[in-house]
Coordinates of C-alpha atoms in Angstrom, one line a residue:
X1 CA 0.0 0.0 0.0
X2 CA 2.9 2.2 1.2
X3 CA 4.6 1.7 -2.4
X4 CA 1.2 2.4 -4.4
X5 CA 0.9 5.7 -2.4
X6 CA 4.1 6.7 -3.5
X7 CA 3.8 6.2 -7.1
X8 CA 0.2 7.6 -6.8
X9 CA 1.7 10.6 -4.9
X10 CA 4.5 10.6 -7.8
X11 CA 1.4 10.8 -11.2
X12 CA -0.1 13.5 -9.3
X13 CA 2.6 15.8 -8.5
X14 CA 3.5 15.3 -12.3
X15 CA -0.2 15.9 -13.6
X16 CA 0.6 19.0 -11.4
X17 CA 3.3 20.3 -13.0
X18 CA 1.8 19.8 -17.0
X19 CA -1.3 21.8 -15.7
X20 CA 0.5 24.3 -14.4
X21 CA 2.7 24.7 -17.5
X22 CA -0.1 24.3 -20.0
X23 CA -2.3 27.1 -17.8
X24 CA 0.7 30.1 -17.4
X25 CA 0.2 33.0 -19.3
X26 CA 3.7 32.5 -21.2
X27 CA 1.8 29.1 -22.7
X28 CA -0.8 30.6 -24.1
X29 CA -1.1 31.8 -27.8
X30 CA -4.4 33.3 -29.8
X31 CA -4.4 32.1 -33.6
X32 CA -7.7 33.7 -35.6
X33 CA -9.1 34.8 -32.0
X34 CA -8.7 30.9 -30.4
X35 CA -7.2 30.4 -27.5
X36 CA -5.1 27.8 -28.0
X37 CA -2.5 26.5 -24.9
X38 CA 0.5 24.6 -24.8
X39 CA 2.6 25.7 -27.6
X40 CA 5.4 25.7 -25.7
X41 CA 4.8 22.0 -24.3
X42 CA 4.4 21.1 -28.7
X43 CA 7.4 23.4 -29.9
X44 CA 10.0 20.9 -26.8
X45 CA 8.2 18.2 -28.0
X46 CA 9.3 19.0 -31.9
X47 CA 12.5 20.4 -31.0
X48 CA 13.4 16.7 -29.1
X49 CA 12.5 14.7 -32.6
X50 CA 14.4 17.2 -34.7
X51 CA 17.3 16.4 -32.8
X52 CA 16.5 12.7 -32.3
X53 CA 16.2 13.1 -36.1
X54 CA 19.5 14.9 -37.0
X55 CA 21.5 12.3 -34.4
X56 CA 20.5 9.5 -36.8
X57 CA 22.8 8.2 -39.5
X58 CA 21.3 8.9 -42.8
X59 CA 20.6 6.0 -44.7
X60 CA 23.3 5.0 -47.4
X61 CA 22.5 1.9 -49.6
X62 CA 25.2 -0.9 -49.7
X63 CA 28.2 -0.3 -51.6
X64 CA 28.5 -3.4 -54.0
X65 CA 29.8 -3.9 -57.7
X66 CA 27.4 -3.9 -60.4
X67 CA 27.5 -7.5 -61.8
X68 CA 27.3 -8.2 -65.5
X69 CA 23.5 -8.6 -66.0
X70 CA 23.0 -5.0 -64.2
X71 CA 25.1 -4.1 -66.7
X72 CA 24.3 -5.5 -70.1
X73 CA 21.0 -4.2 -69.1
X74 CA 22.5 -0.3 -68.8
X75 CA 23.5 -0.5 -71.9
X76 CA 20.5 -2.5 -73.7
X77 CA 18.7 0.6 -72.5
X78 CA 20.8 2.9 -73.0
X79 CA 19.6 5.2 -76.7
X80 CA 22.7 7.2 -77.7
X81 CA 21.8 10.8 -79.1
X82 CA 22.3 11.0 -82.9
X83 CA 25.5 12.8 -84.4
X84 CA 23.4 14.4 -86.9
X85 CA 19.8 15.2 -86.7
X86 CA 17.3 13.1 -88.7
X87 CA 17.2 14.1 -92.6
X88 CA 14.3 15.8 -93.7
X89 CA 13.0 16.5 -97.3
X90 CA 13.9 20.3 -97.0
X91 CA 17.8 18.8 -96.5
X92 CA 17.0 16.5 -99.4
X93 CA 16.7 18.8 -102.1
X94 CA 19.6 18.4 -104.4
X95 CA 20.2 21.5 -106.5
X96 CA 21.1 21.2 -109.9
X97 CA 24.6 20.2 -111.0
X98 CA 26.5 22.5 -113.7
X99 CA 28.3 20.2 -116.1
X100 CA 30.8 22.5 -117.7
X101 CA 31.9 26.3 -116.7
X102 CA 29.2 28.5 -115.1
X103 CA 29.3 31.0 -117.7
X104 CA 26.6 33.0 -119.3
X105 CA 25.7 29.6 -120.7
X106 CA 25.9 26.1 -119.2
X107 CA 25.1 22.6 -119.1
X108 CA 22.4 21.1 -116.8
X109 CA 21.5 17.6 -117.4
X110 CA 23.1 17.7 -120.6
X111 CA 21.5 20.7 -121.7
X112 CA 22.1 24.3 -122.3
X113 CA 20.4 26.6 -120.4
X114 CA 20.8 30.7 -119.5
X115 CA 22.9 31.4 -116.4
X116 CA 21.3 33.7 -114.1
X117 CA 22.8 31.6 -111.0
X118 CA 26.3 32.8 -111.1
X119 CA 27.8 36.0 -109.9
X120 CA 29.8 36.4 -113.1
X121 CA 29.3 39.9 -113.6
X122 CA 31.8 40.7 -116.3
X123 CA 31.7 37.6 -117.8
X124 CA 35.0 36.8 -117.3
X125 CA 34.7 33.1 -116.7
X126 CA 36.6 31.0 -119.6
X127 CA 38.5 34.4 -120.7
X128 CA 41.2 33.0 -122.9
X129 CA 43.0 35.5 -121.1
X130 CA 42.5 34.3 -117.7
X131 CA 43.1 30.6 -118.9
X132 CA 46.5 31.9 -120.3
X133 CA 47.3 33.3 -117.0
X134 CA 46.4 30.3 -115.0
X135 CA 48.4 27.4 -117.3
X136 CA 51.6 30.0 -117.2
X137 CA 51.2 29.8 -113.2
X138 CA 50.7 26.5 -113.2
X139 CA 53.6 25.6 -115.1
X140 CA 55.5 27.8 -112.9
X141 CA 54.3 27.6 -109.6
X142 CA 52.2 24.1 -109.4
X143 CA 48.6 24.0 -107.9
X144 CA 48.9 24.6 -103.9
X145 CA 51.8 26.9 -101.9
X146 CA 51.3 24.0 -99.1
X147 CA 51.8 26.5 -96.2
X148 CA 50.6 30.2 -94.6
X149 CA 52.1 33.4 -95.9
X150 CA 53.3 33.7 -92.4
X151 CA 55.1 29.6 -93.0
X152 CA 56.9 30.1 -96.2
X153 CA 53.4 30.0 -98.0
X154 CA 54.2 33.4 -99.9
X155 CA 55.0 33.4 -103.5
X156 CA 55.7 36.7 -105.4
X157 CA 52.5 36.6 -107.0
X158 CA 51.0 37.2 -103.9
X159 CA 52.6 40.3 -103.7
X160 CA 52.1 41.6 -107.0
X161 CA 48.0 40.6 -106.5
X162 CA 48.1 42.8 -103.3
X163 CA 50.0 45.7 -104.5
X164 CA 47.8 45.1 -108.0
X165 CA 44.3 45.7 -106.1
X166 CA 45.6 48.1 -103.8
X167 CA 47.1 50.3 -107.2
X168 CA 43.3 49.7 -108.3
X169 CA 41.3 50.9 -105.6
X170 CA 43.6 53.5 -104.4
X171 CA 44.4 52.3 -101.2
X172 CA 48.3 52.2 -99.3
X173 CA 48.2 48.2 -99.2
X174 CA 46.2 45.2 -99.5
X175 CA 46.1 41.5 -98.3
X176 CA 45.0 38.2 -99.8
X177 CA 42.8 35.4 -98.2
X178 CA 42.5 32.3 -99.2
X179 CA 38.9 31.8 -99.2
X180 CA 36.3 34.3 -99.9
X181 CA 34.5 34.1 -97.0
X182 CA 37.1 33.6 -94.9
X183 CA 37.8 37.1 -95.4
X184 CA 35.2 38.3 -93.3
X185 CA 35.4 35.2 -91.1
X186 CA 38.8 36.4 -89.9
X187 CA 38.7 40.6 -90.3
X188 CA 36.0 41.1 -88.4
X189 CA 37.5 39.1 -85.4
X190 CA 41.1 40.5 -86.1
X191 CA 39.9 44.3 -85.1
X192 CA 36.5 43.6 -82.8
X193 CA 36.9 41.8 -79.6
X194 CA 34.8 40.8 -76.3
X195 CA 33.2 44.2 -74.8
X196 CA 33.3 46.1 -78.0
X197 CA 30.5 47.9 -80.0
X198 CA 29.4 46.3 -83.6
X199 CA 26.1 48.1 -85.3
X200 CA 25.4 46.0 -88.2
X201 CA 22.4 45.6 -91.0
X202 CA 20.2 42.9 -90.3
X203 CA 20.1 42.0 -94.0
X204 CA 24.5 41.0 -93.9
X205 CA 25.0 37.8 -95.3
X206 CA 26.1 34.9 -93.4
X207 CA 29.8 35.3 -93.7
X208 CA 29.8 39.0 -92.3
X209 CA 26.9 37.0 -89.6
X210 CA 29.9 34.4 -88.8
X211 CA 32.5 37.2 -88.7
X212 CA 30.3 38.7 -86.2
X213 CA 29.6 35.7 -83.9
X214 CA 33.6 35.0 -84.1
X215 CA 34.7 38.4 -82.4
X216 CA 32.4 38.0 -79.2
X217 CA 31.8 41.6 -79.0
X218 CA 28.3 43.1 -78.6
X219 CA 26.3 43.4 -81.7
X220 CA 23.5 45.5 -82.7
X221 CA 21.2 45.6 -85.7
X222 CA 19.7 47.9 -87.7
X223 CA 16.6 47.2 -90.0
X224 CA 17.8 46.6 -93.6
X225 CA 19.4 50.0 -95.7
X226 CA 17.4 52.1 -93.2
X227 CA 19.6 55.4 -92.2
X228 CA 17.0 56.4 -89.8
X229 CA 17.1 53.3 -87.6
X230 CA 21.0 53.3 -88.0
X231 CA 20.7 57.0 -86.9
X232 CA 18.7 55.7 -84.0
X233 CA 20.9 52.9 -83.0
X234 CA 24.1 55.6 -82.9
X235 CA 22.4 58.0 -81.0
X236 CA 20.7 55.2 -78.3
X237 CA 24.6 53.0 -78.2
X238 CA 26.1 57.2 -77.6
X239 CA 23.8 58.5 -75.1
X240 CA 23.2 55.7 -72.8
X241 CA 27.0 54.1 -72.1
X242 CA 28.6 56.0 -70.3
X243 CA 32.2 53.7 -71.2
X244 CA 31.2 54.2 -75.2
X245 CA 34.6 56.8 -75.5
X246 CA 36.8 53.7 -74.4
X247 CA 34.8 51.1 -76.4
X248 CA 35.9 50.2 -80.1
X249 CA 33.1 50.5 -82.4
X250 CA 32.2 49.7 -85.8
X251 CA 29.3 50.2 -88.1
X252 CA 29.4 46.8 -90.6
X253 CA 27.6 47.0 -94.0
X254 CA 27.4 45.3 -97.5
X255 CA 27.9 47.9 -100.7
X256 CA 25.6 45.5 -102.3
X257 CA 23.6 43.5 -100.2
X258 CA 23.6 39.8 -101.4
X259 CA 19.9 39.1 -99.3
X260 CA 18.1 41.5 -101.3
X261 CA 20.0 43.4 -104.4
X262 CA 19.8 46.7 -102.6
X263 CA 23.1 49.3 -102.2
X264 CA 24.2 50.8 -99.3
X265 CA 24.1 54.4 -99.2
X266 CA 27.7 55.5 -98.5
X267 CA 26.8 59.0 -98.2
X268 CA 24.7 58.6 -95.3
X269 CA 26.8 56.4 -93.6
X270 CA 29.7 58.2 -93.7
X271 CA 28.7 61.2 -92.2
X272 CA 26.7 59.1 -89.3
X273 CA 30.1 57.4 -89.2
X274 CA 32.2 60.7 -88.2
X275 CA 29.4 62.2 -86.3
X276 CA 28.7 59.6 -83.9
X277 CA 32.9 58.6 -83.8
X278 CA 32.6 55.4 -85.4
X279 CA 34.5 53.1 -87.6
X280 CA 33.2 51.5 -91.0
X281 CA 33.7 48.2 -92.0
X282 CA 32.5 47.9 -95.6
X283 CA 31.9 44.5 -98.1
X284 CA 32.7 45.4 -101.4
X285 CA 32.1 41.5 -102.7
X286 CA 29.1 42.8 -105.0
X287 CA 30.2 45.9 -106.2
X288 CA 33.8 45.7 -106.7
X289 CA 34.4 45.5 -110.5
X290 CA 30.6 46.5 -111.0
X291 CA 29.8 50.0 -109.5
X292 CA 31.3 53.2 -110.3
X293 CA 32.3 54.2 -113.6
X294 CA 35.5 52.4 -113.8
X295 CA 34.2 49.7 -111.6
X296 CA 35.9 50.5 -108.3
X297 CA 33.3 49.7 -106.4
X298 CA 30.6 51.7 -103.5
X299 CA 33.1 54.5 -103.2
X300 CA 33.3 55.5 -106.5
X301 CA 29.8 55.7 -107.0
X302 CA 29.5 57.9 -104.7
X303 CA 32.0 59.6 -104.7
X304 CA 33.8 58.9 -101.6
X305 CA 37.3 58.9 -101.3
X306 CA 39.1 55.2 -100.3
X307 CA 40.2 56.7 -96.9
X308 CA 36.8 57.8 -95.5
X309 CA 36.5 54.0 -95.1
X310 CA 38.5 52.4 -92.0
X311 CA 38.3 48.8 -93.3
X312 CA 37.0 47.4 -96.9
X313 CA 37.0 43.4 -98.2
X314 CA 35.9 41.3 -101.3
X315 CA 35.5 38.3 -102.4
X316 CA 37.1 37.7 -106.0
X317 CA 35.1 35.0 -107.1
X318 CA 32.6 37.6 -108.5
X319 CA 33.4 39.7 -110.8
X320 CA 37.0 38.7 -111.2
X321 CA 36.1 35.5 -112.0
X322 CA 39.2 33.9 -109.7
X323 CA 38.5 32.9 -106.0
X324 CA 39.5 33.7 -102.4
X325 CA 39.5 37.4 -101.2
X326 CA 41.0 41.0 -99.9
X327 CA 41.2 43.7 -97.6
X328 CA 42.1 46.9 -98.5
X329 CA 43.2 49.9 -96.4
X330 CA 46.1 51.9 -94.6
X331 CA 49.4 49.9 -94.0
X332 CA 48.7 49.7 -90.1
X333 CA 45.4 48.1 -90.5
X334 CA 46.7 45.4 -93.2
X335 CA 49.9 44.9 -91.1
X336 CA 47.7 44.2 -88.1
X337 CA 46.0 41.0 -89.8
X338 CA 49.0 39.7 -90.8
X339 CA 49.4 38.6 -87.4
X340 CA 46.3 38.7 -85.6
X341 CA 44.5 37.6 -88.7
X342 CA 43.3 33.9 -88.3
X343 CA 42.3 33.3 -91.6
X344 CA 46.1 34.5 -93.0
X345 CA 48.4 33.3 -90.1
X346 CA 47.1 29.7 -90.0
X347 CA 45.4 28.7 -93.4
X348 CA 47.3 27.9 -96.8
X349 CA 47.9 30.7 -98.9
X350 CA 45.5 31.6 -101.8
X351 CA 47.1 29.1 -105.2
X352 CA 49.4 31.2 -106.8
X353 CA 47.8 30.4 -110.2
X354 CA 44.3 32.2 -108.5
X355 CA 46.5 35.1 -107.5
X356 CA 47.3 35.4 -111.4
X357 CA 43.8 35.2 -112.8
X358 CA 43.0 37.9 -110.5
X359 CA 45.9 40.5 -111.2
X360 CA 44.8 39.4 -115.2
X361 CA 41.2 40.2 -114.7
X362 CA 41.9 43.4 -113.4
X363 CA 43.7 44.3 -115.7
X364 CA 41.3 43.1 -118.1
X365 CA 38.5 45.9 -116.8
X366 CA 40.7 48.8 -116.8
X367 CA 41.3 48.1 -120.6
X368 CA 37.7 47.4 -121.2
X369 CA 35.5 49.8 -119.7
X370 CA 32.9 48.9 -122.1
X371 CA 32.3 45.8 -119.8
X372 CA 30.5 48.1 -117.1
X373 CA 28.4 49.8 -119.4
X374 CA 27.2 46.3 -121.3
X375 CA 26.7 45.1 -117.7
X376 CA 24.8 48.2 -116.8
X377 CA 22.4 48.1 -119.7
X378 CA 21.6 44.5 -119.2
X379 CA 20.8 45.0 -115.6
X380 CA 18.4 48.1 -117.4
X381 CA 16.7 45.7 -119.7
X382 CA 16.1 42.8 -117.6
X383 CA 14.3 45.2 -115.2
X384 CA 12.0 46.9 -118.2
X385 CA 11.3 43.1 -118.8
X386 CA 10.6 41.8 -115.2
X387 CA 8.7 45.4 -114.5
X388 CA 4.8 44.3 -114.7
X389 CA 6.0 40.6 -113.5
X390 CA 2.6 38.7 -112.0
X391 CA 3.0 38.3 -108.2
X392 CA 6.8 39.7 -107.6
X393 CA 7.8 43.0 -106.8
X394 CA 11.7 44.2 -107.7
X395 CA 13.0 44.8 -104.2
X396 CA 16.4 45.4 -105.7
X397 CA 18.2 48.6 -106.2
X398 CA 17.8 49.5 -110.7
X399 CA 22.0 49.6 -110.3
X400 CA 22.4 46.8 -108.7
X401 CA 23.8 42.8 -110.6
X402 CA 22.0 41.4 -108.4
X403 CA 17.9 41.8 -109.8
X404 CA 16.0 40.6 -106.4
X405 CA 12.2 39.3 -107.5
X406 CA 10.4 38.8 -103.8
X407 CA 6.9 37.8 -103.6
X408 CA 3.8 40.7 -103.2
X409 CA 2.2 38.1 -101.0
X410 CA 3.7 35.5 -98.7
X411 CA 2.1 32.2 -97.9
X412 CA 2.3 32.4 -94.2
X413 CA 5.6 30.8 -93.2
X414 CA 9.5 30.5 -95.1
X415 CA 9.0 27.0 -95.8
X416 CA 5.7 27.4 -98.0
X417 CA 7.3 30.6 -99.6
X418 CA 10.1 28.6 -100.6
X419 CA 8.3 25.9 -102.2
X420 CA 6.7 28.1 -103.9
X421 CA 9.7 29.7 -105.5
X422 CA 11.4 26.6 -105.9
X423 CA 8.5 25.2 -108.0
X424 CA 8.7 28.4 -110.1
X425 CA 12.4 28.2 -110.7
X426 CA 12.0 24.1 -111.4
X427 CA 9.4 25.2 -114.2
X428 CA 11.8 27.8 -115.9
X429 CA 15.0 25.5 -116.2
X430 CA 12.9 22.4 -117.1
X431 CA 10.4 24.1 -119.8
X432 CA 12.4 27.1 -120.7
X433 CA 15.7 26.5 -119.8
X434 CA 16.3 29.6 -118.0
X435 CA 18.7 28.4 -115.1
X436 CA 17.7 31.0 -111.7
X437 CA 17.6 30.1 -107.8
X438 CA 15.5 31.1 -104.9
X439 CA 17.8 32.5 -101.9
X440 CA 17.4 29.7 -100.1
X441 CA 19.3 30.0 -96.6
X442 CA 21.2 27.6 -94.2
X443 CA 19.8 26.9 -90.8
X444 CA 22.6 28.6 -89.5
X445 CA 22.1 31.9 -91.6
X446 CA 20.1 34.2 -89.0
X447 CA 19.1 36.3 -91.8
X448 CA 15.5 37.6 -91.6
X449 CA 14.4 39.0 -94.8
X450 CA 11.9 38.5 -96.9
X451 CA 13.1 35.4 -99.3
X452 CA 12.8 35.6 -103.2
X453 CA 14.2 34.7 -106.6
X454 CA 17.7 35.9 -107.2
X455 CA 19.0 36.7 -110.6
X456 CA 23.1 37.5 -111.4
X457 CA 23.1 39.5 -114.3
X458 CA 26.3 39.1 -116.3
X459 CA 28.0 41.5 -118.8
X460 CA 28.4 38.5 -121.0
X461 CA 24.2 38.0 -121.5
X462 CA 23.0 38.9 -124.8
X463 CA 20.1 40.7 -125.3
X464 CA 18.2 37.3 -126.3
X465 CA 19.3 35.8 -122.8
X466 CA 17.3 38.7 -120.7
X467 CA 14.4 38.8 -123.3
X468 CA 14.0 35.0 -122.4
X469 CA 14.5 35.0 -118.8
X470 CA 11.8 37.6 -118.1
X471 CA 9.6 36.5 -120.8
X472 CA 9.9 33.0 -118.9
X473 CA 9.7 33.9 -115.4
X474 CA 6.5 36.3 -116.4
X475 CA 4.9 33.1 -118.2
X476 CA 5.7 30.7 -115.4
X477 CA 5.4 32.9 -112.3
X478 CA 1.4 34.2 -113.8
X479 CA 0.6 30.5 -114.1
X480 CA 2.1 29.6 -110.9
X481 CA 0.8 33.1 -108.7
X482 CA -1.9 34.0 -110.7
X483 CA -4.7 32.4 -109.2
X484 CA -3.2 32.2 -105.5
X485 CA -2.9 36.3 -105.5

């Protein structure tokens, strides 16, 4: 009895002390206007299980090998991602394939056709002249140089091409790139770096596009040929960084933009240029041989001394008829991308026998003004003949080689619009035999205007050849658009 007293006695002073903590003031809580007691009896009793629950060893599952089936059965289920993605029948399409020089005239399937795909402005392509030039450089220097300028890759007709184009344009010195593209590839990068300023035309083709990407620096568009927005762009870039004094900064441009046929206006860009303290970066690939009255390209059609510009390249697979490229300018900015110049320091040097074509089809235009002028006129008629063309507007400049037909009404989407002019330009070659393209563009070109048919007039074109190419594209594109607009 004595020992069930005590324990009693023991419960109830115990009982005793929970009441008495429950009912004290500090106990108590109100939540919404309840009373609610004993949170501080529930906040020990979580605070004892959190810490029971942090003492306890986290569980870890047995460390044991993987044996073979656990692994054959990884790899049954494992689905590797493909190297390339899956072809579709936009990466199908296999363009025609030229069978013999892409002059004015060619062969397609063993068939002559009218070239209006090549950029051959003055015609120069199979010039016995040229192919004189080429077999004496062959015979003298071979095919390749196997090495960079900068690597024992430079062969005096190197020099005499640079010093050639530089005489030409006016400029204090020139360089040579292999590749065409690669030009832009590798000046852009050589002069524009990470942190600096680039204001460029959304309508650049993708080499200038790659150039861009390739000199990390901060790049800003402009809509396509239009001075106000570039105007706009200067003045927002000026006003609103306060580091833009210490910042290189560039304005990029084409003198004849291959996305659409129009030309830059120098003029306007030259004087934005000095107002707003920027340089000019300016691709002559278009208009060099073609523009101007002795064909010297942008700056002498307007008018613009060589100078005003900071940095100008070329391509000279156009009108030159040869291949790989230039940049013209003052000796610091062409001794500069001899070292810092990817595209010259680490690939082979141009073929010497290129170089010679080059220097020989220069030297062809200066004795043959009469090239520009046939090439002028052509461009002339093919618009009179493309002028009340069903479905198509021009939306190239009346100057420009390039003759730009985009359609008055889109389908709704790029792929359906380029159907559309693909089907057209099938039709001309096959029933015609008028050979023309649609600008179709890579899916890495981030171009975003409007897509057409492109046309490369050529000096070499007769009369007959543009009378035939509109008369065919008006025929085909009124059966094709007519009822759809």
């Amino acid at each position: 009895m004595m020992y069930s007293a005590v324990v009693l006695n023991f419960v109830n002073t115990t009982l005793d002390w929970v009441k008495f903590a429950l009912d004290a003031p500090s106990a108590r809580a109100v939540v919404f206007g309840f009373h609610i007691g004993g949170h501080l009896f529930v906040e020990v009793l979580l605070l004892v299980v959190i810490l029971f629950l942090l003492s306890q060893k986290s569980y870890k599952p047995p460390k044991r090998p993987l044996t073979n089936k656990e692994i054959d059965e990884l790899c049954d289920e494992w689905v590797p991602e493909p190297l390339i993605p899956s072809l579709n029948e936009e990466m199908q399409y296999e363009p025609p394939v030229l069978e013999s020089a892409a002059g004015p005239h060619t062969i397609i399937d063993g068939k002559e056709v009218v070239n209006f795909a090549s950029a051959n402005y003055l015609g120069l392509i199979g010039h016995q002249k040229l192919l004189d030039s080429c077999s004496s450089a062959l015979e003298k220097y071979g095919v390749g140089s196997c090495g960079p300028r900068g690597f024992y890759g430079t062969i005096d007709v190197h020099l005499d091409c640079e010093a050639r184009i530089a005489k030409f344009l006016g400029t204090p010195d020139s360089i040579l790139y292999s590749y065409g593209l690669s030009t832009m590839f590798s000046a852009i990068p050589a002069f524009s770096k990470k942190g600096d300023i680039i204001v460029a035309d959304e309508g650049v083709h993708w080499g200038i596009q790659n150039g861009l990407y390739l000199s990390r620096s901060t790049v800003v568009y402009f809509k396509h040929n239009d001075m106000d927005s570039l105007r706009n762009t200067l003045e927002n870039i000026s006003s609103k960084n306060k580091r833009i004094k210490k910042l290189r900064r560039y304005i990029v441009v084409e003198a004849v933009y291959q996305n659409s046929g129009q030309i830059a206006p120098l003029d306007e860009i030259i004087k934005l240029k000095e107002k707003y303290r920027f340089r000019v970066l300016l691709d002559e690939s278009n208009s060099f041989g073609v523009l101007g009255i002795s064909g010297r390209g942008l700056t002498e059609h307007y008018g613009v001394p060589a100078e005003k510009l900071d940095i100008i390249t070329a391509a000279m697979g156009h009108a030159l008829a040869s291949e790989g490229g230039f940049c013209t300018g003052s000796a610091r900015v062409i001794d500069h991308q001899r070292l810092s110049s990817s595209g010259y320091v680490f690939s082979a040097s141009l073929p010497p026998y290129l170089a010679s074509a080059a220097i020989t089809a220069i030297d062809i235009l200066e004795e043959n003004p009469y090239l520009i002028t046939k090439l002028k006129n052509n461009i002339a008629a093919l618009w009179r003949g493309l002028s009340n063309i069903t479905g198509f507007t021009i939306a190239s400049n009346p100057e420009s080689p390039i003759v730009y037909l985009r359609l008055e009404k889109s389908k709704g989407s790029t792929k359906d619009d380029l159907n559309l002019l693909e089907k057209i330009a099938h039709l001309v070659l096959k029933e015609d035999s008028v050979f023309v393209v649609p600008s179709k563009r890579s899916t890495l070109d981030n171009c975003r205007l409007p897509l057409g048919i492109r046309l490369f007039v050529s000096a070499g074109h007769s009369e007959s050849d543009l009378h035939k190419a509109s008369e065919s594209l008006k025929r085909v594109a009124a059966l094709v658009l007519g009822g759809y607009n």
